[in-house]
XYZ file of C-alpha atoms in Angstrom:
674
model
C 39.984 22.128 -1.280
C 40.464 25.871 -0.978
C 42.131 25.599 2.425
C 45.674 24.879 3.496
C 46.869 23.136 6.614
C 46.968 25.629 9.465
C 47.958 25.250 13.082
C 45.712 27.823 14.767
C 47.236 30.157 17.299
C 46.257 29.974 20.925
C 43.318 32.082 21.907
C 39.928 32.038 23.566
C 38.272 30.430 20.569
C 41.024 27.980 19.783
C 41.343 29.345 16.225
C 42.870 32.271 14.403
C 41.267 34.411 11.733
C 44.280 34.359 9.446
C 47.714 32.845 9.112
C 50.913 33.071 7.195
C 49.611 30.451 4.756
C 46.938 32.866 3.561
C 43.974 31.167 5.153
C 41.373 33.670 6.310
C 38.555 32.550 8.515
C 35.285 33.003 6.598
C 32.197 34.663 7.977
C 29.043 32.608 7.579
C 25.960 34.402 6.327
C 23.441 32.254 8.201
C 20.300 33.301 6.270
C 22.124 32.747 2.962
C 23.279 29.298 4.059
C 19.764 28.417 5.202
C 18.446 29.442 1.788
C 21.048 27.203 0.159
C 20.059 24.247 2.341
C 16.331 24.844 1.854
C 16.764 25.027 -1.910
C 13.794 25.531 -4.200
C 11.349 24.602 -1.438
C 12.264 27.283 1.106
C 8.655 28.492 1.262
C 7.389 24.989 1.956
C 9.980 24.384 4.652
C 9.138 27.692 6.316
C 5.437 26.793 6.366
C 6.299 23.595 8.214
C 8.599 25.461 10.598
C 5.742 27.824 11.417
C 3.414 24.918 12.097
C 6.009 23.238 14.290
C 6.348 26.391 16.368
C 2.587 26.790 16.643
C 2.127 23.218 17.872
C 5.278 22.944 19.975
C 3.270 21.849 23.035
C 3.180 18.344 21.527
C 6.743 17.856 22.804
C 5.560 18.080 26.408
C 2.287 16.290 25.637
C 4.369 13.254 24.670
C 5.695 13.117 28.236
C 2.668 14.174 30.268
C -0.362 12.627 28.548
C -1.455 9.042 28.865
C -0.631 6.874 25.872
C -4.254 6.912 24.748
C -4.521 10.700 25.052
C -1.164 11.189 23.357
C -2.335 9.111 20.388
C -5.484 11.194 20.102
C -3.501 14.431 20.310
C -1.157 13.238 17.556
C -4.135 12.377 15.362
C -5.728 15.780 15.988
C -2.480 17.520 15.139
C -2.074 15.573 11.902
C -5.561 16.596 10.791
C -4.920 20.220 11.781
C -1.682 20.254 9.783
C -3.526 18.737 6.826
C -5.740 21.822 6.743
C -2.659 23.997 6.106
C -1.792 22.025 2.982
C 1.634 20.871 4.161
C 0.806 17.147 4.268
C -0.905 16.883 0.887
C 1.646 18.518 -1.362
C 2.416 15.342 -3.269
C -1.176 14.627 -4.306
C -2.782 15.899 -7.531
C -4.331 19.343 -7.321
C -7.737 18.049 -8.444
C -7.973 16.093 -5.202
C -6.895 18.949 -2.950
C -3.146 18.371 -3.109
C -0.245 20.524 -4.216
C 0.829 18.501 -7.240
C 4.518 18.625 -6.304
C 6.291 15.495 -5.079
C 9.512 17.362 -4.345
C 7.596 19.764 -2.113
C 6.031 16.882 -0.209
C 9.465 15.402 0.519
C 10.777 18.786 1.683
C 7.766 19.197 3.978
C 8.207 15.738 5.474
C 11.934 16.203 6.069
C 11.321 19.512 7.846
C 8.552 18.012 9.959
C 11.163 15.695 11.461
C 12.519 18.639 13.457
C 9.519 18.129 15.728
C 7.689 15.310 17.461
C 8.441 12.149 15.541
C 5.146 10.421 16.329
C 3.495 13.222 14.375
C 6.023 12.678 11.589
C 5.387 8.934 11.374
C 1.609 9.375 11.578
C 1.855 11.778 8.650
C 4.049 9.283 6.806
C 1.594 6.432 7.352
C -1.502 8.414 6.403
C -0.285 10.460 3.455
C 2.888 8.719 2.314
C 2.147 5.018 2.708
C -1.643 4.664 2.722
C -2.417 7.613 0.465
C 0.671 7.037 -1.646
C -0.286 3.418 -2.316
C -3.751 4.396 -3.513
C -2.289 7.180 -5.649
C 0.528 5.136 -7.196
C -1.060 1.671 -7.423
C -4.668 2.647 -8.016
C -6.461 4.125 -11.005
C -9.015 6.877 -11.439
C -11.812 4.965 -9.750
C -9.740 4.662 -6.578
C -8.522 8.241 -6.763
C -12.081 9.538 -7.077
C -13.322 7.344 -4.258
C -10.652 8.043 -1.663
C -8.042 10.727 -2.323
C -10.003 13.840 -1.328
C -10.830 12.416 2.089
C -7.307 11.091 2.539
C -5.757 14.501 1.806
C -7.942 16.203 4.439
C -7.324 13.484 7.024
C -11.036 12.706 7.189
C -10.395 9.119 6.067
C -7.608 7.451 8.037
C -5.946 4.357 6.689
C -3.166 1.789 6.953
C -0.447 0.336 4.782
C -0.681 -3.371 5.575
C 2.363 -4.990 4.004
C 4.641 -6.273 6.770
C 3.921 -9.705 8.221
C 5.323 -11.352 11.312
C 6.958 -14.112 9.276
C 8.052 -12.099 6.228
C 9.316 -8.622 6.934
C 11.721 -7.802 4.122
C 10.737 -10.710 1.853
C 7.535 -9.205 0.497
C 7.229 -11.724 -2.355
C 6.707 -14.515 0.200
C 3.781 -12.924 2.071
C 1.290 -15.418 3.496
C -1.919 -13.398 3.230
C -3.988 -14.658 0.272
C -6.674 -12.937 -1.847
C -8.734 -15.474 -3.811
C -11.071 -14.300 -6.566
C -14.633 -15.633 -6.308
C -16.045 -15.392 -9.825
C -19.590 -16.164 -8.653
C -19.771 -13.034 -6.464
C -17.059 -10.967 -8.217
C -15.286 -10.523 -4.897
C -11.831 -11.113 -3.502
C -11.669 -13.174 -0.342
C -8.825 -12.010 1.931
C -7.455 -14.618 4.329
C -4.641 -14.821 6.863
C -3.500 -18.353 6.063
C -1.353 -18.988 9.148
C -0.348 -17.242 12.358
C 2.904 -15.783 11.031
C 0.977 -14.260 8.108
C -0.713 -11.726 10.366
C -0.009 -8.116 9.446
C 2.132 -6.556 12.163
C 3.510 -3.168 13.233
C 0.854 -1.506 11.064
C 0.527 2.234 11.777
C -3.042 3.520 12.270
C -4.298 -0.061 12.738
C -4.753 -0.212 16.505
C -7.232 2.672 16.779
C -7.699 5.129 13.925
C -7.646 3.326 10.585
C -10.868 2.659 8.683
C -9.312 1.242 5.510
C -6.123 -0.669 4.818
C -4.177 -1.204 1.637
C -3.519 -4.921 2.124
C -0.761 -6.690 0.223
C -1.665 -10.323 -0.484
C -0.944 -13.203 -2.824
C -3.551 -13.053 -5.609
C -5.098 -16.353 -6.691
C -7.336 -16.425 -9.758
C -8.805 -19.664 -11.083
C -6.492 -21.701 -8.879
C -3.357 -19.972 -10.208
C -1.101 -17.778 -8.110
C -0.358 -14.362 -9.625
C 1.972 -12.940 -6.999
C 1.569 -10.079 -4.540
C -1.053 -7.420 -5.303
C -2.658 -4.643 -3.259
C -6.314 -4.389 -2.204
C -8.383 -1.756 -0.425
C -9.930 -3.508 2.567
C -12.247 -1.952 5.199
C -10.935 -2.854 8.658
C -13.474 -0.846 10.661
C -17.151 0.009 10.160
C -19.568 2.120 12.168
C -22.062 0.358 14.384
C -25.602 1.541 15.098
C -24.317 4.113 17.569
C -21.803 5.526 15.073
C -18.780 4.058 16.803
C -15.984 2.506 14.747
C -15.706 -1.240 15.374
C -13.709 -3.982 13.609
C -15.238 -5.001 10.285
C -16.686 -8.518 9.984
C -13.893 -11.063 9.684
C -11.204 -8.596 10.763
C -9.392 -9.068 14.064
C -7.374 -6.122 15.381
C -4.861 -6.065 18.222
C -2.643 -3.334 19.640
C 1.120 -3.837 19.394
C 1.363 -2.215 22.807
C 4.011 -0.022 24.362
C 7.012 0.468 22.102
C 10.571 1.697 22.550
C 9.440 4.990 21.031
C 6.800 6.559 18.747
C 4.051 5.824 21.252
C 1.838 8.461 19.685
C 1.399 6.110 16.702
C -1.185 3.344 17.084
C 0.681 0.389 15.615
C -1.388 -2.772 15.502
C -1.879 -6.283 14.159
C -4.449 -7.433 11.627
C -5.911 -10.860 10.837
C -8.375 -11.532 8.014
C -10.840 -14.419 8.137
C -12.347 -14.698 4.651
C -12.968 -10.966 4.391
C -14.783 -10.197 1.138
C -14.184 -7.040 -0.876
C -15.583 -6.060 -4.307
C -13.554 -6.731 -7.445
C -13.042 -2.975 -7.871
C -11.028 -2.906 -4.631
C -7.996 -4.369 -6.398
C -5.550 -1.509 -6.978
C -5.243 -2.157 -10.672
C -2.688 0.164 -12.193
C -0.403 -2.746 -13.097
C -2.830 -5.694 -13.199
C -6.566 -6.384 -13.180
C -9.059 -9.238 -12.999
C -12.094 -9.181 -15.298
C -15.556 -10.018 -13.952
C -15.207 -13.449 -15.573
C -11.974 -14.105 -13.698
C -9.405 -13.419 -16.415
C -6.121 -11.985 -15.141
C -4.709 -9.130 -17.240
C -1.514 -7.136 -16.969
C 0.533 -4.957 -19.334
C 3.681 -6.447 -17.735
C 4.050 -10.130 -18.611
C 6.988 -10.988 -16.384
C 5.638 -11.500 -12.820
C 8.885 -10.488 -11.127
C 9.170 -7.352 -13.215
C 5.548 -6.555 -12.435
C 6.210 -6.984 -8.706
C 9.317 -4.789 -8.690
C 7.611 -2.167 -10.855
C 4.793 -2.018 -8.327
C 7.168 -1.655 -5.376
C 9.265 0.837 -7.297
C 6.393 3.321 -7.301
C 6.362 3.219 -3.490
C 9.963 4.253 -2.851
C 8.938 7.744 -1.743
C 8.519 6.384 1.785
C 12.083 5.099 1.791
C 13.368 8.441 0.518
C 11.444 10.280 3.230
C 12.708 8.074 6.067
C 16.313 8.719 5.079
C 15.689 12.462 4.986
C 13.931 12.335 8.344
C 16.935 10.619 9.905
C 19.296 13.260 8.553
C 17.113 16.056 9.900
C 16.771 14.422 13.316
C 20.574 14.416 13.432
C 20.464 18.172 12.745
C 18.336 18.700 15.858
C 20.754 16.710 18.019
C 23.778 18.543 16.632
C 22.166 21.950 17.081
C 21.526 21.243 20.758
C 24.936 19.675 21.406
C 26.931 22.373 19.594
C 25.028 25.198 21.264
C 25.614 23.557 24.626
C 29.308 23.135 23.867
C 29.532 26.857 23.046
C 28.101 27.765 26.472
C 29.127 25.076 28.933
C 32.478 25.612 30.617
C 34.518 22.892 32.294
C 37.939 22.984 33.981
C 40.432 25.834 34.004
C 42.599 25.554 30.895
C 44.004 29.070 30.699
C 43.639 32.008 33.004
C 40.891 32.099 35.624
C 37.933 31.288 33.364
C 37.009 27.703 32.653
C 37.272 26.431 29.109
C 34.319 26.098 26.737
C 33.630 22.494 25.816
C 33.992 23.137 22.105
C 37.484 24.528 22.641
C 38.681 21.076 23.636
C 40.165 19.171 20.718
C 38.416 15.934 21.652
C 35.028 17.644 21.775
C 35.681 19.074 18.321
C 36.657 15.618 17.116
C 33.430 14.155 18.521
C 30.984 16.645 17.045
C 32.412 18.448 14.048
C 33.021 15.479 11.695
C 29.413 14.488 12.411
C 28.357 18.026 11.514
C 30.307 17.794 8.241
C 28.753 14.408 7.443
C 25.295 15.815 8.103
C 25.899 18.489 5.481
C 27.207 15.843 3.083
C 24.152 13.637 3.563
C 21.857 16.652 3.191
C 23.236 17.355 -0.271
C 23.115 13.669 -1.214
C 19.477 13.613 -0.127
C 18.829 16.653 -2.325
C 20.133 14.752 -5.360
C 17.968 11.765 -4.509
C 14.828 13.860 -4.003
C 15.309 15.613 -7.335
C 15.742 12.263 -9.089
C 12.609 10.888 -7.441
C 10.591 13.913 -8.513
C 11.761 13.473 -12.103
C 10.922 9.759 -12.193
C 7.504 9.979 -10.546
C 6.458 12.939 -12.689
C 7.577 11.265 -15.909
C 10.479 13.590 -16.704
C 12.709 10.494 -16.808
C 10.966 7.214 -17.533
C 13.567 4.700 -18.714
C 13.919 1.490 -16.730
C 17.637 1.958 -16.015
C 16.948 5.309 -14.376
C 14.166 3.774 -12.272
C 16.433 0.980 -11.034
C 19.279 3.363 -10.253
C 16.840 5.521 -8.310
C 15.666 2.547 -6.257
C 19.261 1.635 -5.501
C 20.220 5.169 -4.503
C 17.105 5.488 -2.339
C 17.951 2.253 -0.540
C 21.566 3.245 0.085
C 20.859 6.827 1.140
C 18.200 5.618 3.559
C 20.686 3.202 5.113
C 23.450 5.788 5.509
C 21.087 8.528 6.675
C 19.383 6.488 9.383
C 22.598 4.905 10.664
C 24.025 8.421 10.839
C 21.050 9.576 12.899
C 21.504 6.770 15.417
C 25.213 7.419 15.782
C 24.917 11.208 15.901
C 22.111 11.362 18.446
C 24.019 9.035 20.776
C 27.260 11.012 20.472
C 25.446 14.301 21.020
C 23.658 12.906 24.068
C 26.968 11.862 25.596
C 28.525 15.211 24.692
C 25.867 16.919 26.811
C 26.660 14.820 29.860
C 23.960 14.304 32.461
C 21.943 17.163 31.015
C 21.521 15.184 27.831
C 19.777 12.467 29.805
C 16.916 14.733 30.891
C 13.755 14.321 28.843
C 13.232 18.059 28.441
C 16.482 18.247 26.503
C 15.003 16.096 23.707
C 17.633 13.371 23.431
C 15.460 10.767 25.136
C 12.744 11.162 22.513
C 15.189 11.545 19.632
C 16.968 8.309 20.568
C 13.825 6.291 21.198
C 11.833 7.567 18.223
C 14.537 7.345 15.552
C 15.995 3.968 16.500
C 13.420 2.123 14.407
C 14.345 4.175 11.339
C 17.221 1.767 10.699
C 14.784 -1.104 10.185
C 11.515 0.249 8.874
C 11.108 0.876 5.159
C 13.693 -1.899 4.910
C 16.438 -3.216 7.179
C 19.576 -1.295 6.277
C 21.708 -4.350 5.559
C 19.018 -5.776 3.289
C 18.831 -2.434 1.501
C 22.574 -2.430 0.902
C 22.218 -5.899 -0.612
C 19.825 -4.322 -3.110
C 22.452 -1.686 -3.886
C 25.075 -4.393 -4.371
C 22.843 -6.408 -6.688
C 22.530 -3.420 -8.969
C 26.276 -2.787 -8.920
C 27.214 -6.361 -9.688
C 24.667 -6.809 -12.469
C 24.427 -3.262 -13.844
C 20.638 -3.696 -13.631
C 20.676 -6.428 -16.275
C 17.503 -7.236 -18.166
C 16.789 -10.133 -15.814
C 17.600 -8.050 -12.706
C 14.139 -8.616 -11.234
C 14.406 -12.383 -11.578
C 17.489 -12.629 -9.401
C 17.357 -13.664 -5.803
C 20.664 -13.880 -3.943
C 21.411 -17.239 -5.561
C 20.595 -15.912 -9.013
C 22.975 -13.044 -8.327
C 25.782 -15.488 -7.537
C 25.175 -17.468 -10.722
C 24.904 -14.295 -12.842
C 28.167 -12.827 -11.589
C 29.916 -16.187 -11.899
C 28.962 -16.251 -15.578
C 30.739 -12.969 -16.318
C 34.359 -12.055 -16.582
C 35.324 -10.072 -13.498
C 36.621 -7.256 -15.684
C 33.157 -7.027 -17.212
C 31.617 -6.564 -13.774
C 34.058 -3.786 -12.939
C 33.559 -2.001 -16.247
C 29.791 -2.187 -15.860
C 30.009 -0.250 -12.613
C 31.460 2.667 -14.564
C 33.790 3.429 -11.655
C 36.954 2.176 -13.334
C 36.905 4.724 -16.148
C 36.248 7.560 -13.753
C 39.186 6.533 -11.620
C 41.522 6.449 -14.597
C 40.481 9.947 -15.629
C 40.982 11.216 -12.095
C 44.474 9.739 -11.987
C 45.311 11.737 -15.104
C 44.453 14.930 -13.235
C 46.644 14.218 -10.240
C 50.449 14.408 -9.955
C 52.626 11.392 -9.325
C 51.495 8.882 -11.953
C 51.054 5.542 -10.218
C 51.920 7.310 -6.971
C 48.988 9.733 -7.333
C 47.743 8.863 -3.863
C 51.093 9.760 -2.306
C 51.765 12.976 -4.206
C 48.398 14.725 -4.463
C 47.381 17.377 -1.961
C 45.171 16.080 0.837
C 42.722 18.904 0.220
C 42.468 18.286 -3.507
C 38.909 17.062 -4.136
C 40.192 14.933 -7.011
C 42.465 13.082 -4.602
C 39.625 12.573 -2.142
C 37.274 11.306 -4.847
C 39.976 9.051 -6.270
C 40.473 7.398 -2.890
C 36.746 6.792 -2.499
C 36.482 5.502 -6.061
C 39.466 3.208 -5.658
C 37.901 1.652 -2.564
C 34.603 1.176 -4.352
C 36.160 -0.366 -7.468
C 38.417 -2.662 -5.478
C 35.602 -3.902 -3.243
C 33.241 -4.536 -6.165
C 35.853 -6.434 -8.146
C 36.905 -8.354 -5.044
C 33.334 -9.392 -4.296
C 32.855 -10.476 -7.913
C 36.025 -12.557 -7.840
C 35.002 -14.284 -4.630
C 31.525 -15.070 -5.975
C 32.991 -16.426 -9.199
C 35.637 -18.471 -7.406
C 33.024 -20.092 -5.176
C 30.967 -21.289 -8.136
C 34.080 -22.378 -10.032
C 34.885 -24.546 -7.001
C 31.427 -26.173 -7.227
C 30.168 -24.667 -3.994
C 26.438 -24.282 -3.368
C 25.302 -20.760 -4.432
C 23.673 -20.189 -1.046
C 26.897 -20.979 0.785
C 28.881 -18.813 -1.624
C 26.620 -15.855 -0.994
C 26.668 -16.342 2.772
C 30.471 -16.373 2.828
C 30.755 -13.262 0.672
C 27.760 -11.354 2.057
C 29.794 -9.021 4.278
C 32.053 -8.189 1.300
C 29.033 -7.553 -0.931
C 27.474 -5.198 1.614
C 30.825 -3.463 2.123
C 31.050 -2.805 -1.609
C 27.564 -1.301 -1.582
C 28.459 0.943 1.310
C 31.658 2.086 -0.420
C 29.575 2.920 -3.488
C 27.147 5.005 -1.447
C 29.954 6.820 0.375
C 31.372 7.818 -2.998
C 27.994 9.140 -4.160
C 27.611 11.176 -0.960
C 31.048 12.746 -1.363
C 30.385 13.481 -5.033
C 27.152 15.267 -4.140
C 28.999 17.451 -1.628
C 31.875 18.239 -3.993
C 29.524 19.113 -6.843
C 27.453 21.408 -4.642
C 30.470 23.318 -3.371
C 31.963 23.632 -6.857
C 28.771 25.227 -8.102
C 28.937 28.033 -5.534
C 30.334 31.447 -6.411
C 33.627 32.353 -4.763
C 33.206 33.836 -1.326
C 33.010 33.047 2.369
C 30.121 30.624 2.010
C 32.085 28.515 -0.438
C 35.145 28.558 1.821
C 33.066 27.437 4.802
C 31.440 24.584 2.905
C 34.799 23.554 1.447
C 36.075 23.213 5.005
C 33.174 20.915 5.824
C 33.598 18.949 2.615
C 37.304 18.422 3.317
C 36.516 17.400 6.875
C 33.909 14.912 5.709
C 36.135 13.408 3.026
C 39.265 13.067 5.132
C 37.364 11.828 8.193
C 36.036 9.031 6.007
C 39.520 8.078 4.828
C 40.851 8.306 8.385
C 38.076 6.057 9.700
C 38.919 3.419 7.073
C 42.689 3.979 7.126
C 43.385 0.326 7.940
C 41.669 -0.758 4.713
C 43.530 1.800 2.616
C 46.840 0.781 4.182
C 46.107 -2.919 3.651
C 45.504 -2.231 -0.028
C 48.576 -0.089 -0.601
C 46.880 3.274 -1.019
C 47.917 4.879 2.266
C 51.376 4.997 3.787
C 51.965 5.367 7.519
C 53.231 8.902 6.954
C 50.244 9.815 4.796
C 47.875 8.363 7.381
C 49.435 10.499 10.094
C 49.198 13.559 7.841
C 45.490 12.926 7.318
C 44.965 12.613 11.057
C 46.710 15.938 11.608
C 44.689 17.521 8.808
C 41.381 16.365 10.295
C 42.333 17.942 13.614
C 43.346 21.151 11.839
C 40.052 21.230 9.942
C 38.157 20.754 13.195
C 39.951 23.785 14.625
C 39.006 25.814 11.561
C 35.376 24.731 11.682
C 35.080 25.354 15.415
C 34.572 29.187 15.189
C 31.886 28.581 12.539
C 30.072 25.779 14.326
C 27.352 27.895 15.898
C 26.470 29.504 12.582
C 26.586 26.157 10.780
C 23.984 24.611 13.069
C 21.872 27.771 13.115
C 21.668 27.482 9.326
C 19.722 24.227 9.687
C 16.798 26.417 10.709
C 15.522 24.233 13.539
C 12.800 26.315 15.235
C 13.782 27.411 18.737
C 10.675 25.790 20.148
C 11.842 22.455 18.754
C 15.208 22.735 20.487
C 13.478 23.021 23.845
C 16.490 22.323 26.128
C 16.398 25.713 27.908
C 19.460 25.006 30.045
C 21.451 23.605 27.144
C 20.905 26.195 24.436
C 20.384 29.259 26.626
C 22.929 31.232 28.622
C 24.448 29.243 31.454
C 26.148 30.284 34.634
C 29.626 28.763 34.465
C 29.698 25.519 36.435
C 32.508 23.752 38.179
C 33.381 20.367 36.730
């Protein structure tokens, strides 16, 4: 972008402030950059930061308390935070909330700087349980439950996942049969693998559950619906005990998040009143007549699930912010820890080593990129859920972007935390330095709220069908048949990537050799490379699907053979969206040092992505050996330029000092011998 290739001069920092090419090292205004990252919800994020600092003892409680006591402390903390208003910002004001969905997402993302059991408990209580009642229920449910949910007085569960059907929600085995004689629904676990599993708040604290079950009315199946079901009642002594017909078991010790009481639920003909059906999208009359404003059952199902995507958006944001904590610790350590004599008598700082820069700084750039992509997603979600944008195409595109951003954000967290742990050596293995908890607690992010590969299949389905009118009716076999019935050129045009790529080519020098002639730091070149990869992978997947059907292969076998290609196309699509979000944010900034600094990061992110996939680009004729080597050199040069800014760039994340913990990693160290 606005930087030229520079070979920094030797010096104690490994970088120069200026060069003959005209590059001048920018100075980062940390408070200004924090304000940019915090966006319109800076006040909300600062409230959460204050609460995190006030309750920082939870980080040591997680290690010193028994599991039972730790769970109770997490619950207490969640209720205390609820009293500050930070956990209820997405609920309507008339029920004690803040009436701002965007604010609730910002609060949740910031909360992930701290103990992640607290984060997940908040997500279960207010995002999943409360969100289901808010989004799937109607006024009668809102009046009955929301005030107590917002205060934390009424704890609940989101009982969707089953042992036998995790991602395939439409095939759930729990059944709710309407009894017209009593005007009740009878909830039953029909077989062992239909038990509800991994349910947060179930093992100890939940009193109610939103249970997803197959609705049967008059002997006819109506698909999955949601019901409010009491799972605990108070006995004569006032103690909470399992409700009649409900069996509850503890999932036990987990890899992480042991402050959350995940449990299992079985229902043995549990009866609930007719009014306990969350009836925003469908209802059953007292006489047993099923009614819904959405005739198509698949569309009704996907519309229902579409209202619940806030949880998926929040998990992706939480992963990105957990990566910020790891990077802050690792970069600060690398700016203090010295190892081996490289020049003179003083040992070299870790971050002055080129390999250490290569390990951490592209991850730092990608974290910024994902932050801005998450901002775009959060704004879109706010607009859809508040009715600013209500068309079906927008809703489907939002669901796709939420799925893809969650996948990229949580995979990034897993990779970044591991790399940062290793970059801190043995010190990173000590519990007090936070990596143990960060690794254990975030690992499940890649699979809850949807397994990442399954989510990318959802992204691919949208790309290949352009969210066609029968989008909801397509399983993976329907997708194969649909694509096979189209001309491949139609599939490509529907993605709307092809036209963009052609326009970009017009802006770059070299004609058909645009990818060989354009400057490496030209954002149009970078975007064109990402768009070319996306277009080529989508069209290639479509051709393979079509060819399989044309050769009379079984649709299931066709999909299985092409599945990796389909998921690769989805990932290429998401990578392009992430880069676009970064480029657009930097372009919107006024000229100055902040823009220069973010341009450096944007260039580093873009070229690191091309470098990582250089084999693909070379295989497909878009990267010569010489160009590939030039990109590798440029990435190293960008790392050297970012290195003097690294401390300021992680400080701008605004992770409270108490959440960094790690006194020997982030504080001043006595130089140590290697």
